[in-house]
Coordinates of C-alpha atoms in Angstrom, one line a residue:
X1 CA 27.4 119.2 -212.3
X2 CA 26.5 115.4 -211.0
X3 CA 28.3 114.2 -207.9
X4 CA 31.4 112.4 -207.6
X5 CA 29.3 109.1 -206.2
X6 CA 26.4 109.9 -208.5
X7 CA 29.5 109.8 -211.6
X8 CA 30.6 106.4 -209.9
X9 CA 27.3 105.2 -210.2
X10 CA 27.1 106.1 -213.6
X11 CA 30.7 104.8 -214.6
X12 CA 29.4 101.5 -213.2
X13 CA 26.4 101.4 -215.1
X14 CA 28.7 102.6 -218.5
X15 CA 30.8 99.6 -217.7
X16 CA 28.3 96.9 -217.7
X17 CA 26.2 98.0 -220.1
X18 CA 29.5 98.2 -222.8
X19 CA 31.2 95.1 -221.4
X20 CA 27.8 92.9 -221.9
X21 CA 27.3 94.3 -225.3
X22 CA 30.4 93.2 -225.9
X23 CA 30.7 89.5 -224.3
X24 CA 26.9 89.0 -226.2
X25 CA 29.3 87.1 -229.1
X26 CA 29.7 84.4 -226.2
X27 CA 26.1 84.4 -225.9
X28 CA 24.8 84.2 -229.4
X29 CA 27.6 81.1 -229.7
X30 CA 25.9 78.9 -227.6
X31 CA 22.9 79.2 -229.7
X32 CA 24.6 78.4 -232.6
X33 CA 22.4 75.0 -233.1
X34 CA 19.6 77.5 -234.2
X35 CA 19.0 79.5 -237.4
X36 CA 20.0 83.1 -237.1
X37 CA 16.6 84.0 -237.9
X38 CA 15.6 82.2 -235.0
X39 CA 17.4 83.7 -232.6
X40 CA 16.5 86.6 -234.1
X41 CA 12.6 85.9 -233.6
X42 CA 13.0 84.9 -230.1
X43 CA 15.3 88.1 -229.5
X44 CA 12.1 90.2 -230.4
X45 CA 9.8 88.2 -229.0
X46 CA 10.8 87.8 -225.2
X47 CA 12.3 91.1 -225.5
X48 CA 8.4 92.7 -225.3
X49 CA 7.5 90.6 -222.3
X50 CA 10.8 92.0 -219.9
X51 CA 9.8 95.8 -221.3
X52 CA 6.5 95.4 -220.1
X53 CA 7.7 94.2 -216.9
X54 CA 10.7 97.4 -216.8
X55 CA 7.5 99.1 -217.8
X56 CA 4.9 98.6 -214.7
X57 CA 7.9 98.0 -211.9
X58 CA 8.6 101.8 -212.8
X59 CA 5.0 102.7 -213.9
X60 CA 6.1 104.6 -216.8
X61 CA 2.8 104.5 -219.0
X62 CA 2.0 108.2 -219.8
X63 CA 4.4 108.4 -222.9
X64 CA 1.7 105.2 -225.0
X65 CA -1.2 107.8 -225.4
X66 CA 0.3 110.7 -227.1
X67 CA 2.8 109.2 -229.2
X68 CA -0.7 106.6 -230.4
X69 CA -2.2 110.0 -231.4
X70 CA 1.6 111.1 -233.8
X71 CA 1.5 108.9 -237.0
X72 CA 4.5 110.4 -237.8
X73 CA 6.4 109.3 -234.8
X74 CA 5.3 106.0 -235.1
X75 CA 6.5 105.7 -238.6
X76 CA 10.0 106.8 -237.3
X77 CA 9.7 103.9 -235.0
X78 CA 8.6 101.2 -237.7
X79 CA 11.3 102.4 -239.4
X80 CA 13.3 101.8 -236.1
X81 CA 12.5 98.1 -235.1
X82 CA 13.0 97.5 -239.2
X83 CA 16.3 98.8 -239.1
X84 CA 17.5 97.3 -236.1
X85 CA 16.1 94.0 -236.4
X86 CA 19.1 93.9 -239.9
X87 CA 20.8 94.7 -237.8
X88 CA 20.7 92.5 -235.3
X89 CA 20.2 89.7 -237.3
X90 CA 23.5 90.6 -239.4
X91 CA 25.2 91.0 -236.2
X92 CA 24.0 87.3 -235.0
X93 CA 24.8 85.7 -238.3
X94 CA 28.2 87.3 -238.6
X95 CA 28.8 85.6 -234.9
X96 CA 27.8 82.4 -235.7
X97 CA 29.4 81.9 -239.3
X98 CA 32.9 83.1 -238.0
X99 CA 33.0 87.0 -238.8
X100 CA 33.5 88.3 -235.3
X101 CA 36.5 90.4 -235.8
X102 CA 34.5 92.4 -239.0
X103 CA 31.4 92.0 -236.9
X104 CA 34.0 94.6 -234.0
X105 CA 35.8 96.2 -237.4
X106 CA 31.5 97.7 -237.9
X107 CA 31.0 98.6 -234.5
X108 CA 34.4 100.6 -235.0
X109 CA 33.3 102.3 -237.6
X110 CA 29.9 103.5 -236.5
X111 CA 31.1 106.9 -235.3
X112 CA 32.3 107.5 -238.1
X113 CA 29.2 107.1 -240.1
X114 CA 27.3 108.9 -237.3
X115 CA 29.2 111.7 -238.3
X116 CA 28.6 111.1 -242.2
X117 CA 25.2 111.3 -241.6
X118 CA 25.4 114.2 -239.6
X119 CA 26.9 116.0 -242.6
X120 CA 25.0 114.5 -245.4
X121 CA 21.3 114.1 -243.5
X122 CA 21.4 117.0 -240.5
X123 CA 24.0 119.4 -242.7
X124 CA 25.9 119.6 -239.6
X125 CA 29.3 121.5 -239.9
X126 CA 32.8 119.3 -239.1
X127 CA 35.3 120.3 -237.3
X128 CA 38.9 119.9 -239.5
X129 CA 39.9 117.2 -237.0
X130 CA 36.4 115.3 -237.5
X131 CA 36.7 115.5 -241.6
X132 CA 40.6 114.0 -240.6
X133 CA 39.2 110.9 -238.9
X134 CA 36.2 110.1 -241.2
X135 CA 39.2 110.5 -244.1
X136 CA 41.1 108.1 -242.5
X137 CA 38.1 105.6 -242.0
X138 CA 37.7 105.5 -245.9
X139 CA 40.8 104.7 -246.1
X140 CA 40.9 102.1 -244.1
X141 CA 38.2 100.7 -245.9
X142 CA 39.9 101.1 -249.2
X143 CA 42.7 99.4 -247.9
X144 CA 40.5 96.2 -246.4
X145 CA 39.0 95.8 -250.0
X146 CA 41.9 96.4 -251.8
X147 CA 43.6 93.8 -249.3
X148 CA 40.4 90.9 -249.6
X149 CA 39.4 91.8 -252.9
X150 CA 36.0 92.2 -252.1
X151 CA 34.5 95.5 -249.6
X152 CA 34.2 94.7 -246.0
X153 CA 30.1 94.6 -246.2
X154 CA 29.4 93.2 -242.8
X155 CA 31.1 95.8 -240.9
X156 CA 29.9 98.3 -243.7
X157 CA 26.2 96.7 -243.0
X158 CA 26.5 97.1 -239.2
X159 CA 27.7 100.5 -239.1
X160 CA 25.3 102.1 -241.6
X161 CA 22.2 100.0 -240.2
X162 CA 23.0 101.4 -236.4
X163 CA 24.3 104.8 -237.7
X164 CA 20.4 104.8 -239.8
X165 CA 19.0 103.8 -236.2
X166 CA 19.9 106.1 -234.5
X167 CA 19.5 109.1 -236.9
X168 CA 16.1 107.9 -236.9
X169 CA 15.5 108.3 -232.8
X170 CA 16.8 111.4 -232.6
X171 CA 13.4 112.1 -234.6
X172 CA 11.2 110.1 -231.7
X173 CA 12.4 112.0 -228.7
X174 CA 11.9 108.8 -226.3
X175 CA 13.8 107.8 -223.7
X176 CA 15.6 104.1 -223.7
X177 CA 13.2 101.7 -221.9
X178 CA 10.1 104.0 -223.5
X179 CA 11.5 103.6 -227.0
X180 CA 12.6 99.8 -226.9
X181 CA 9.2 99.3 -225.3
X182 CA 7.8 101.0 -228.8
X183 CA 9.9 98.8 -231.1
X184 CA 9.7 95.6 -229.7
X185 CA 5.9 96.2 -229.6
X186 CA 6.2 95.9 -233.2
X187 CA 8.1 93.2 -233.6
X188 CA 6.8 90.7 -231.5
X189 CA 3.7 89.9 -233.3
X190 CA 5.6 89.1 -236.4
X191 CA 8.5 87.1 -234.5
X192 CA 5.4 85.0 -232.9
X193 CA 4.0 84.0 -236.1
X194 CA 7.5 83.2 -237.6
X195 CA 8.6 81.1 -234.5
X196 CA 4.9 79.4 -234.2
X197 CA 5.5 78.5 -238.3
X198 CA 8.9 77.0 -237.2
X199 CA 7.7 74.7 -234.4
X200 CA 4.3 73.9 -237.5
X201 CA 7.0 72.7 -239.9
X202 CA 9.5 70.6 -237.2
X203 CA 12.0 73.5 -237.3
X204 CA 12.1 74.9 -234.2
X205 CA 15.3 74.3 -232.3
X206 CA 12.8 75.9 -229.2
X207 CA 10.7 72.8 -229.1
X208 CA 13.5 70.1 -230.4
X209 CA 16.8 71.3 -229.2
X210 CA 15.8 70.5 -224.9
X211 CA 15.6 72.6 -222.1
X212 CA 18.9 74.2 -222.3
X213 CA 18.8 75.5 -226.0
X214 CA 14.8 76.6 -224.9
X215 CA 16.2 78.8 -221.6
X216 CA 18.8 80.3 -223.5
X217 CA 16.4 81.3 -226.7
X218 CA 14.1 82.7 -223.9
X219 CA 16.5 84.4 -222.3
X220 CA 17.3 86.7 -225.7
X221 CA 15.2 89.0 -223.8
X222 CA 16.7 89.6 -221.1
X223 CA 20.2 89.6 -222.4
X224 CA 18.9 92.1 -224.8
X225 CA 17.1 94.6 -221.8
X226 CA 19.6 95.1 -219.5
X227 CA 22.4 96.5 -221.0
X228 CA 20.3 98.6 -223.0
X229 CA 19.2 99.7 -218.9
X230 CA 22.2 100.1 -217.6
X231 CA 23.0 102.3 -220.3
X232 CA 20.4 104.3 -219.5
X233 CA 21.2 104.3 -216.0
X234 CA 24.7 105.6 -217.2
X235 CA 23.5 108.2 -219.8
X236 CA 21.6 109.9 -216.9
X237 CA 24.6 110.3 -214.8
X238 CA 27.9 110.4 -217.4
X239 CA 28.7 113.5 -219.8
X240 CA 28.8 112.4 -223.1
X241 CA 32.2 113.1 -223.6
X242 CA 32.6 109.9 -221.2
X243 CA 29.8 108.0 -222.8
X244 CA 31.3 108.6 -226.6
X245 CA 35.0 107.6 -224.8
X246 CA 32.8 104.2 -223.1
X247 CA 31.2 103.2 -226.9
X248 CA 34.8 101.3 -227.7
X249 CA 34.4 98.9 -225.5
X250 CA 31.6 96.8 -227.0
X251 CA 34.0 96.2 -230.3
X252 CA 37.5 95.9 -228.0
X253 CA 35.7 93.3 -226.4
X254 CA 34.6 91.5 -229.5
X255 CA 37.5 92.2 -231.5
X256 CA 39.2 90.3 -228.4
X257 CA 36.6 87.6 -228.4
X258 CA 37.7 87.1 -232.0
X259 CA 41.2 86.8 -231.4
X260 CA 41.1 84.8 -228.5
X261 CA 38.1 82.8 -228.1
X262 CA 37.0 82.0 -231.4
X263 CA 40.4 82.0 -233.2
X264 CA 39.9 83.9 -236.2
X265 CA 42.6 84.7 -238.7
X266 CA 44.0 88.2 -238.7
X267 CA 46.6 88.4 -241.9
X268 CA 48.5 91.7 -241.7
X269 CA 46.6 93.7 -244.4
X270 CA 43.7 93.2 -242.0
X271 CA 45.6 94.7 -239.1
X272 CA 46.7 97.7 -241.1
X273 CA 43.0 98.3 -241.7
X274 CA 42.2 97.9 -238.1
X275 CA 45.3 100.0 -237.4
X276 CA 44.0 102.6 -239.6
X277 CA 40.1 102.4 -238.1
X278 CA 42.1 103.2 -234.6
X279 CA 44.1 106.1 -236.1
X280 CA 40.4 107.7 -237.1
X281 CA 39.2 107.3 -233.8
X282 CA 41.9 108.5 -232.1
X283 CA 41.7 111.6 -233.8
X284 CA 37.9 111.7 -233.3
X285 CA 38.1 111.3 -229.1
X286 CA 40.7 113.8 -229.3
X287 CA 38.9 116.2 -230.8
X288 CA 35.9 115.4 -228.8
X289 CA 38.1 115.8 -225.5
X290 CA 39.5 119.4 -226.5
X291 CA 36.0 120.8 -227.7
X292 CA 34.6 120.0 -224.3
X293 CA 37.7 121.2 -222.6
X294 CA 37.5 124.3 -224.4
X295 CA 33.7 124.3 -224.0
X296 CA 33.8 123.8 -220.0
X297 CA 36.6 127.0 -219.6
X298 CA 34.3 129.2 -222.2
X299 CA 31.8 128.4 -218.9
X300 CA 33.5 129.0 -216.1
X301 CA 35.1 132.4 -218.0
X302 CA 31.7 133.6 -218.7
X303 CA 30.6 132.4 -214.8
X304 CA 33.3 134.3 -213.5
X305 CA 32.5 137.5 -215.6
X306 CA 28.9 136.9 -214.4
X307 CA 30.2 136.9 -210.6
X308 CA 32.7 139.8 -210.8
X309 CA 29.6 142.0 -212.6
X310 CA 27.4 141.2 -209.5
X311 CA 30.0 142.1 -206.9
X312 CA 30.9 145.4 -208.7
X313 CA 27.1 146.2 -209.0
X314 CA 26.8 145.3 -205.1
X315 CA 29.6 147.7 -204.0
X316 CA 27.9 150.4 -206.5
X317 CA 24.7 149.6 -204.7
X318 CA 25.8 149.9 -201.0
X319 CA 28.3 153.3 -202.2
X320 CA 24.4 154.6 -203.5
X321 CA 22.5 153.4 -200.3
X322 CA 25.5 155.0 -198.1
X323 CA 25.2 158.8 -199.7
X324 CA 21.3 158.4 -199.8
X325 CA 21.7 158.1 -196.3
X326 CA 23.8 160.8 -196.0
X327 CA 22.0 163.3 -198.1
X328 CA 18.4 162.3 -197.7
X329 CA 17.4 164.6 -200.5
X330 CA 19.3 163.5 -203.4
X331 CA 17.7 161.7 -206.0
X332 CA 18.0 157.5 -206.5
X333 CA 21.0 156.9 -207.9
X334 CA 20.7 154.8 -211.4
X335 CA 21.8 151.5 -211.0
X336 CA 24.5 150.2 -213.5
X337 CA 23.3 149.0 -216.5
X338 CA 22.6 145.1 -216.5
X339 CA 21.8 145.3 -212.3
X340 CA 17.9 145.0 -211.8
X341 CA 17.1 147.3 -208.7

């Protein structure tokens, strides 16, 4: 069990890393004088410099050898920086044309495709209270295109393109800073040659939009590092009970942003969907909460079994040493079965 300060820590770290993730709307909005496929390219491209840098402050450089000498883990991170870079492109589009609140609405849903996955890709078994909350979420989506007339495909694309990342790591078995060193290493070269065929053809917001719009396109990097860090930092320290709980932020903070900052229309129908999306995950944290519960007493009950075993096999023991003593020669007493002599 972690202690109390090293949990503080930990909670600290959660904090920052979800409520950055979350705020990043504000951040993309002041680059909204560039293409989204610009912002993309410099997201991936100053993102490699700052993991090199995470990279030799911690000397962490054992992991490059033998995963150069796996073809098939490096095929799982190709597929990786593809599927995250839609991802993160949707995600900065959506920002910048007005979609903020569905942009929160797929961030919402992600868990609930997670879980999809788990039973369509893994052919993991659900718990009745997990097949309850991914029922509700298709609902809720039923309801949001019944509502618009059309399906809610930004949130839809945002949750299955991070729900298709992450099934895809759990295949790499790297840690955080290791495996965003791996996938931005791929993507910078090609983010290079797009952002060097942007300033070639006058296009280049970098080069024409001054020094503020060039610091902040530079600094895509770093706001893209350290959360990604101090979630780390927090994974280390937090059960993931906690972390799971800590994963709504990000969207509560954007669907916030959406509502307050940027003033996007939220018609009732769109509430109910929301309403219902909540409902699901309600369900799903409760669930979560009660396994572990139940999970943490099934310990300490077979800990406390464990104990009460030793004790009895210790008074058995000294009872044994006492008539040896006594009667010098009488055979070894057997110990009781399970007590190593």
């Amino acid at each position: 069990m972690q202690p109390r300060s090293d949990q503080r820590v930990g909670l600290a770290y959660g904090l920052a890393a979800y409520t950055m993730w979350g705020l990043l709307p504000l951040y993309w909005h002041l680059l909204a004088a560039a293409a989204p496929s610009e912002i993309l390219a410099h997201r991936m491209m100053w993102s490699l410099p700052v993991a090199v840098v995470i990279l030799a402050v911690l000397r962490r450089w054992s992991w490059i050898g033998p995963l150069l000498r796996q073809p098939k883990r490096l095929g799982l991170i190709l597929i990786c920086a593809l599927v995250i870079s839609v991802n993160w492109f949707l995600y900065i589009w959506a920002v910048n044309a007005g979609h903020v609140l569905e942009a929160s609405l797929g961030y919402f849903i992600n868990p609930l495709v997670s879980i999809a996955f788990g039973v369509l890709v893994l052919r993991e078994r659900l718990r009745p209270l997990q097949w309850t909350a991914v029922g509700i979420g298709l609902l809720a989506v039923v309801v949001m295109t019944a509502a618009y007339g059309k399906v809610p495909w930004i949130a839809l694309g945002l949750a299955f393109s991070f729900a298709t990342y992450g099934l895809a790591k759990k295949g790499i078995k790297l840690d955080g800073i290791e495996g965003f060193s791996a996938e931005t290493a791929l993507q910078a070269l090609p983010a290079l040659g797009f952002v060097v065929f942007l300033g070639l053809h006058g296009e280049s917001s970098f080069t024409t939009g001054g020094v503020g719009q060039a610091l902040l396109l530079s600094g895509c990097g770093i706001a893209t590092a350290v959360p990604l860090i101090c979630f780390g930092a927090s994974a280390m320290r937090l059960p993931l009970t906690t972390i799971g709980m800590m994963q709504y932020l990000a969207p509560t903070f954007q669907f916030l942003l959406g509502l307050t900052v940027f003033h996007e229309r939220m018609p009732p129908e769109r509430w109910a969907g929301f309403a219902l999306v909540w409902a699901a995950l309600a369900v799903l944290t409760w669930d979560a909460l009660r396994t572990a519960r139940r999970a943490r007493t099934a310990l300490a009950d077979a800990a406390a079994r464990a104990g009460e075993a030793a004790a009895a096999g210790a008074v058995q023991g000294t009872e044994a040493d006492r008539a040896a003593a006594q009667n010098p020669g009488a055979p070894a007493a057997t110990p009781p079965p399970g007590i190593t002599p």
